[in-house]
Amino acid sequence: MLAGLLAADGHPIGEVYLTRGEIEHRVRELGVELADAYVGREPLLVAPLKSSTVFLADLSRALPIPHGVDFLELAPYSGGSAGAVRLLKDLDTSVVGRHVLIVEDVVDTGLTLNFLARTLSLRSPASLSAVTLLDRPYRRLVDDVPLGYVGFTVPDELFAGYGLGLDERWRALPDLHVVTSEELPIHLTGDDYRSDRPGAAAA
């Protein structure tokens, strides 16, 4: 299972937590749920770069109704309080009157999703909800998050693969792996596994 998945020091980065097949099956289920909820509404799927892009691409293919796709980019404030983020790249599409669905890779503290929801709600969308591949509700710092759809509830671990990267590595791995600091001591920066751990923005 770990064949070929080695860090620079030759140690495995971690075991497979979710296989590609398990993820694909759940994404297809989410596509059916969303199609039922948004039929006739042509939702706009909005994803923060970069780690949500793989999930967004698969979810878009699994959604058998007309819909739009757009991206934005966030970054933590340098020296700011934990969870403080700023908008680096805005959407190209107007959300006025649109049914907006925020697509997240991980919802953790809820701070990033809360920021996105507050920012987009000021632009008069017809509705606003969110879907995440991975959720850790026990780590919430804010309750006001419009999270309507969840792929998997996961433990408090570091993950790599399926779009999630560590120092821009491992994003292309098809499975989702658990990574421990003992196996792969690494500094998390920017978009890498957005959480409120040191060196990363809060998800």
PDB file of C-alpha atoms in Angstrom, residues 4-191:
ATOM      1  CA  GLY A   4       6.876   4.040  -3.760  1.00  0.00           C
ATOM      2  CA  LEU A   5       5.418   6.527  -1.277  1.00  0.00           C
ATOM      3  CA  LEU A   6       8.576   7.558   0.516  1.00  0.00           C
ATOM      4  CA  ALA A   7       9.859  10.787   1.999  1.00  0.00           C
ATOM      5  CA  ALA A   8      13.347  12.056   1.215  1.00  0.00           C
ATOM      6  CA  ASP A   9      14.784  10.138   4.188  1.00  0.00           C
ATOM      7  CA  GLY A  10      13.324   6.859   2.908  1.00  0.00           C
ATOM      8  CA  HIS A  11      10.526   6.564   5.464  1.00  0.00           C
ATOM      9  CA  PRO A  12       6.900   6.108   4.371  1.00  0.00           C
ATOM     10  CA  ILE A  13       4.813   9.256   4.760  1.00  0.00           C
ATOM     11  CA  GLY A  14       1.856   7.357   6.201  1.00  0.00           C
ATOM     12  CA  GLU A  15      -0.848   4.774   5.680  1.00  0.00           C
ATOM     13  CA  VAL A  16      -3.758   5.061   3.287  1.00  0.00           C
ATOM     14  CA  TYR A  17      -6.806   6.428   5.117  1.00  0.00           C
ATOM     15  CA  LEU A  18      -9.203   6.561   2.169  1.00  0.00           C
ATOM     16  CA  THR A  19      -8.615   4.775  -1.120  1.00  0.00           C
ATOM     17  CA  ARG A  20      -9.298   6.352  -4.482  1.00  0.00           C
ATOM     18  CA  GLY A  21     -12.254   4.009  -4.912  1.00  0.00           C
ATOM     19  CA  GLU A  22     -13.792   4.966  -1.573  1.00  0.00           C
ATOM     20  CA  ILE A  23     -13.445   8.658  -2.385  1.00  0.00           C
ATOM     21  CA  GLU A  24     -14.896   8.224  -5.878  1.00  0.00           C
ATOM     22  CA  HIS A  25     -17.909   6.356  -4.498  1.00  0.00           C
ATOM     23  CA  ARG A  26     -18.669   9.051  -1.926  1.00  0.00           C
ATOM     24  CA  VAL A  27     -18.204  11.850  -4.466  1.00  0.00           C
ATOM     25  CA  ARG A  28     -20.732  10.163  -6.759  1.00  0.00           C
ATOM     26  CA  GLU A  29     -23.173   9.993  -3.846  1.00  0.00           C
ATOM     27  CA  LEU A  30     -22.662  13.689  -3.160  1.00  0.00           C
ATOM     28  CA  GLY A  31     -23.307  14.414  -6.828  1.00  0.00           C
ATOM     29  CA  VAL A  32     -26.686  12.685  -6.580  1.00  0.00           C
ATOM     30  CA  GLU A  33     -27.575  14.564  -3.375  1.00  0.00           C
ATOM     31  CA  LEU A  34     -26.619  17.909  -4.892  1.00  0.00           C
ATOM     32  CA  ALA A  35     -28.445  17.199  -8.142  1.00  0.00           C
ATOM     33  CA  ASP A  36     -31.642  16.584  -6.174  1.00  0.00           C
ATOM     34  CA  ALA A  37     -31.159  19.752  -4.128  1.00  0.00           C
ATOM     35  CA  TYR A  38     -30.224  22.050  -7.019  1.00  0.00           C
ATOM     36  CA  VAL A  39     -32.274  20.765  -9.937  1.00  0.00           C
ATOM     37  CA  GLY A  40     -33.449  23.708 -12.042  1.00  0.00           C
ATOM     38  CA  ARG A  41     -31.252  26.152 -10.096  1.00  0.00           C
ATOM     39  CA  GLU A  42     -27.905  25.923 -11.992  1.00  0.00           C
ATOM     40  CA  PRO A  43     -25.614  26.286  -8.959  1.00  0.00           C
ATOM     41  CA  LEU A  44     -22.247  28.040  -9.042  1.00  0.00           C
ATOM     42  CA  LEU A  45     -19.517  25.894  -7.488  1.00  0.00           C
ATOM     43  CA  VAL A  46     -16.878  28.066  -5.822  1.00  0.00           C
ATOM     44  CA  ALA A  47     -13.603  26.544  -4.605  1.00  0.00           C
ATOM     45  CA  PRO A  48     -10.571  28.054  -2.877  1.00  0.00           C
ATOM     46  CA  LEU A  49      -7.259  27.281  -4.558  1.00  0.00           C
ATOM     47  CA  LYS A  50      -5.364  24.986  -4.473  1.00  0.00           C
ATOM     48  CA  SER A  51      -6.241  21.984  -2.377  1.00  0.00           C
ATOM     49  CA  SER A  52      -9.955  21.950  -3.222  1.00  0.00           C
ATOM     50  CA  THR A  53      -9.420  21.715  -6.984  1.00  0.00           C
ATOM     51  CA  VAL A  54      -9.200  17.911  -7.239  1.00  0.00           C
ATOM     52  CA  PHE A  55     -12.389  17.460  -5.215  1.00  0.00           C
ATOM     53  CA  LEU A  56     -14.100  20.192  -7.216  1.00  0.00           C
ATOM     54  CA  ALA A  57     -13.160  18.583 -10.542  1.00  0.00           C
ATOM     55  CA  ASP A  58     -14.493  15.178  -9.500  1.00  0.00           C
ATOM     56  CA  LEU A  59     -17.622  16.662  -7.937  1.00  0.00           C
ATOM     57  CA  SER A  60     -18.318  18.704 -11.063  1.00  0.00           C
ATOM     58  CA  ARG A  61     -18.131  15.546 -13.208  1.00  0.00           C
ATOM     59  CA  ALA A  62     -20.442  13.757 -10.765  1.00  0.00           C
ATOM     60  CA  LEU A  63     -23.057  16.533 -10.846  1.00  0.00           C
ATOM     61  CA  PRO A  64     -25.472  15.737 -13.717  1.00  0.00           C
ATOM     62  CA  ILE A  65     -27.180  19.137 -13.856  1.00  0.00           C
ATOM     63  CA  PRO A  66     -26.064  22.450 -15.424  1.00  0.00           C
ATOM     64  CA  HIS A  67     -23.716  24.340 -13.108  1.00  0.00           C
ATOM     65  CA  GLY A  68     -20.906  26.876 -13.152  1.00  0.00           C
ATOM     66  CA  VAL A  69     -17.415  26.731 -11.631  1.00  0.00           C
ATOM     67  CA  ASP A  70     -15.174  29.496 -10.322  1.00  0.00           C
ATOM     68  CA  PHE A  71     -12.162  29.870  -8.049  1.00  0.00           C
ATOM     69  CA  LEU A  72     -10.768  32.251  -5.484  1.00  0.00           C
ATOM     70  CA  GLU A  73      -7.559  32.241  -3.489  1.00  0.00           C
ATOM     71  CA  LEU A  74      -6.991  32.946   0.188  1.00  0.00           C
ATOM     72  CA  ALA A  75      -3.890  33.473   2.290  1.00  0.00           C
ATOM     73  CA  PRO A  76      -3.255  33.944   6.008  1.00  0.00           C
ATOM     74  CA  TYR A  77      -2.372  37.412   7.253  1.00  0.00           C
ATOM     75  CA  SER A  78       1.333  37.512   8.091  1.00  0.00           C
ATOM     76  CA  GLY A  79       1.708  37.858  11.836  1.00  0.00           C
ATOM     77  CA  GLY A  80      -2.052  37.969  12.274  1.00  0.00           C
ATOM     78  CA  SER A  81      -4.165  36.037  14.729  1.00  0.00           C
ATOM     79  CA  ALA A  82      -4.788  32.352  14.088  1.00  0.00           C
ATOM     80  CA  GLY A  83      -7.434  31.924  11.424  1.00  0.00           C
ATOM     81  CA  ALA A  84      -7.203  35.441   9.985  1.00  0.00           C
ATOM     82  CA  VAL A  85      -7.268  35.218   6.180  1.00  0.00           C
ATOM     83  CA  ARG A  86      -7.314  37.615   3.258  1.00  0.00           C
ATOM     84  CA  LEU A  87      -8.517  37.379  -0.325  1.00  0.00           C
ATOM     85  CA  LEU A  88      -5.701  37.112  -2.888  1.00  0.00           C
ATOM     86  CA  LYS A  89      -7.764  36.289  -5.980  1.00  0.00           C
ATOM     87  CA  ASP A  90     -11.450  37.078  -6.326  1.00  0.00           C
ATOM     88  CA  LEU A  91     -14.069  35.303  -8.411  1.00  0.00           C
ATOM     89  CA  ASP A  92     -14.426  36.104 -12.100  1.00  0.00           C
ATOM     90  CA  THR A  93     -18.173  35.425 -11.932  1.00  0.00           C
ATOM     91  CA  SER A  94     -20.841  37.577 -10.301  1.00  0.00           C
ATOM     92  CA  VAL A  95     -22.794  35.715  -7.624  1.00  0.00           C
ATOM     93  CA  VAL A  96     -25.763  38.109  -7.628  1.00  0.00           C
ATOM     94  CA  GLY A  97     -28.907  35.997  -7.810  1.00  0.00           C
ATOM     95  CA  ARG A  98     -26.897  32.750  -8.086  1.00  0.00           C
ATOM     96  CA  HIS A  99     -27.195  29.635  -5.971  1.00  0.00           C
ATOM     97  CA  VAL A 100     -23.640  29.457  -4.619  1.00  0.00           C
ATOM     98  CA  LEU A 101     -22.095  26.224  -3.346  1.00  0.00           C
ATOM     99  CA  ILE A 102     -18.691  26.601  -1.672  1.00  0.00           C
ATOM    100  CA  VAL A 103     -16.558  23.498  -2.279  1.00  0.00           C
ATOM    101  CA  GLU A 104     -13.988  22.818   0.457  1.00  0.00           C
ATOM    102  CA  ASP A 105     -11.416  20.088   0.923  1.00  0.00           C
ATOM    103  CA  VAL A 106     -11.361  20.276   4.743  1.00  0.00           C
ATOM    104  CA  VAL A 107     -13.558  22.122   7.224  1.00  0.00           C
ATOM    105  CA  ASP A 108     -11.834  22.242  10.574  1.00  0.00           C
ATOM    106  CA  THR A 109     -12.163  25.262  12.847  1.00  0.00           C
ATOM    107  CA  GLY A 110     -14.717  26.741  10.454  1.00  0.00           C
ATOM    108  CA  LEU A 111     -12.919  30.086  10.311  1.00  0.00           C
ATOM    109  CA  THR A 112     -12.063  29.965   6.606  1.00  0.00           C
ATOM    110  CA  LEU A 113     -15.542  28.828   5.608  1.00  0.00           C
ATOM    111  CA  ASN A 114     -17.077  31.496   7.846  1.00  0.00           C
ATOM    112  CA  PHE A 115     -14.946  34.152   6.123  1.00  0.00           C
ATOM    113  CA  LEU A 116     -15.942  32.908   2.674  1.00  0.00           C
ATOM    114  CA  ALA A 117     -19.621  32.737   3.561  1.00  0.00           C
ATOM    115  CA  ARG A 118     -19.649  36.248   5.037  1.00  0.00           C
ATOM    116  CA  THR A 119     -17.756  37.649   2.050  1.00  0.00           C
ATOM    117  CA  LEU A 120     -20.019  36.058  -0.556  1.00  0.00           C
ATOM    118  CA  SER A 121     -23.271  36.682   1.313  1.00  0.00           C
ATOM    119  CA  LEU A 122     -22.664  40.432   0.960  1.00  0.00           C
ATOM    120  CA  ARG A 123     -22.922  40.000  -2.831  1.00  0.00           C
ATOM    121  CA  SER A 124     -26.622  39.059  -2.838  1.00  0.00           C
ATOM    122  CA  PRO A 125     -26.575  35.386  -3.891  1.00  0.00           C
ATOM    123  CA  ALA A 126     -29.941  33.649  -4.148  1.00  0.00           C
ATOM    124  CA  SER A 127     -28.669  31.007  -1.720  1.00  0.00           C
ATOM    125  CA  LEU A 128     -25.389  30.005  -0.120  1.00  0.00           C
ATOM    126  CA  SER A 129     -24.298  26.587   1.111  1.00  0.00           C
ATOM    127  CA  ALA A 130     -21.121  24.522   1.308  1.00  0.00           C
ATOM    128  CA  VAL A 131     -19.888  20.995   0.733  1.00  0.00           C
ATOM    129  CA  THR A 132     -16.652  19.556   2.098  1.00  0.00           C
ATOM    130  CA  LEU A 133     -14.814  16.342   1.398  1.00  0.00           C
ATOM    131  CA  LEU A 134     -13.425  16.095   4.945  1.00  0.00           C
ATOM    132  CA  ASP A 135     -14.955  17.454   8.143  1.00  0.00           C
ATOM    133  CA  ARG A 136     -13.783  17.719  11.757  1.00  0.00           C
ATOM    134  CA  PRO A 137     -16.781  19.226  13.568  1.00  0.00           C
ATOM    135  CA  TYR A 138     -15.233  18.657  17.014  1.00  0.00           C
ATOM    136  CA  ARG A 139     -12.607  21.332  16.225  1.00  0.00           C
ATOM    137  CA  ARG A 140     -15.041  24.156  15.413  1.00  0.00           C
ATOM    138  CA  LEU A 141     -14.224  27.611  16.715  1.00  0.00           C
ATOM    139  CA  VAL A 142     -17.278  29.141  15.031  1.00  0.00           C
ATOM    140  CA  ASP A 143     -20.740  27.650  14.661  1.00  0.00           C
ATOM    141  CA  ASP A 144     -21.966  29.953  11.900  1.00  0.00           C
ATOM    142  CA  VAL A 145     -20.921  27.895   8.872  1.00  0.00           C
ATOM    143  CA  PRO A 146     -23.360  26.977   6.056  1.00  0.00           C
ATOM    144  CA  LEU A 147     -22.101  23.410   5.743  1.00  0.00           C
ATOM    145  CA  GLY A 148     -24.877  21.345   4.201  1.00  0.00           C
ATOM    146  CA  TYR A 149     -22.986  18.386   2.712  1.00  0.00           C
ATOM    147  CA  VAL A 150     -20.101  16.306   4.120  1.00  0.00           C
ATOM    148  CA  GLY A 151     -18.090  13.561   2.466  1.00  0.00           C
ATOM    149  CA  PHE A 152     -16.284  12.060   5.451  1.00  0.00           C
ATOM    150  CA  THR A 153     -15.900  12.971   9.118  1.00  0.00           C
ATOM    151  CA  VAL A 154     -12.230  12.369   9.885  1.00  0.00           C
ATOM    152  CA  PRO A 155      -9.918  12.278  12.922  1.00  0.00           C
ATOM    153  CA  ASP A 156      -7.521  15.042  13.899  1.00  0.00           C
ATOM    154  CA  GLU A 157      -4.654  13.938  11.664  1.00  0.00           C
ATOM    155  CA  LEU A 158      -2.535  15.439   8.916  1.00  0.00           C
ATOM    156  CA  PHE A 159      -3.510  14.208   5.457  1.00  0.00           C
ATOM    157  CA  ALA A 160      -1.787  14.174   2.078  1.00  0.00           C
ATOM    158  CA  GLY A 161      -3.042  13.201  -1.348  1.00  0.00           C
ATOM    159  CA  TYR A 162      -6.196  13.807  -3.375  1.00  0.00           C
ATOM    160  CA  GLY A 163      -5.325  17.479  -3.699  1.00  0.00           C
ATOM    161  CA  LEU A 164      -4.004  18.006  -0.185  1.00  0.00           C
ATOM    162  CA  GLY A 165      -0.341  18.949  -0.206  1.00  0.00           C
ATOM    163  CA  LEU A 166       2.492  19.365   2.240  1.00  0.00           C
ATOM    164  CA  ASP A 167       4.994  21.973   1.063  1.00  0.00           C
ATOM    165  CA  GLU A 168       3.378  21.516  -2.383  1.00  0.00           C
ATOM    166  CA  ARG A 169       4.204  17.789  -2.391  1.00  0.00           C
ATOM    167  CA  TRP A 170       1.904  14.766  -2.567  1.00  0.00           C
ATOM    168  CA  ARG A 171      -1.141  16.587  -4.014  1.00  0.00           C
ATOM    169  CA  ALA A 172      -1.282  14.221  -6.994  1.00  0.00           C
ATOM    170  CA  LEU A 173      -1.500  11.025  -4.930  1.00  0.00           C
ATOM    171  CA  PRO A 174      -4.794   9.302  -5.795  1.00  0.00           C
ATOM    172  CA  ASP A 175      -5.449   8.036  -2.256  1.00  0.00           C
ATOM    173  CA  LEU A 176      -5.712  10.044   0.955  1.00  0.00           C
ATOM    174  CA  HIS A 177      -2.874   9.287   3.368  1.00  0.00           C
ATOM    175  CA  VAL A 178      -2.425   9.987   7.063  1.00  0.00           C
ATOM    176  CA  VAL A 179       0.902  11.742   7.690  1.00  0.00           C
ATOM    177  CA  THR A 180       2.583  11.857  11.087  1.00  0.00           C
ATOM    178  CA  SER A 181       5.184  14.435  12.100  1.00  0.00           C
ATOM    179  CA  GLU A 182       7.501  11.621  13.196  1.00  0.00           C
ATOM    180  CA  GLU A 183       7.441  10.111   9.709  1.00  0.00           C
ATOM    181  CA  LEU A 184       7.676  13.364   7.813  1.00  0.00           C
ATOM    182  CA  PRO A 185       8.779  16.439   9.793  1.00  0.00           C
ATOM    183  CA  ILE A 186       7.671  19.278   7.567  1.00  0.00           C
ATOM    184  CA  HIS A 187       6.754  22.956   7.782  1.00  0.00           C
ATOM    185  CA  LEU A 188       3.232  23.752   6.638  1.00  0.00           C
ATOM    186  CA  THR A 189       2.883  26.978   4.696  1.00  0.00           C
ATOM    187  CA  GLY A 190       0.159  28.902   2.914  1.00  0.00           C
ATOM    188  CA  ASP A 191      -2.436  26.654   1.348  1.00  0.00           C
TER     189      ASP A 191
END
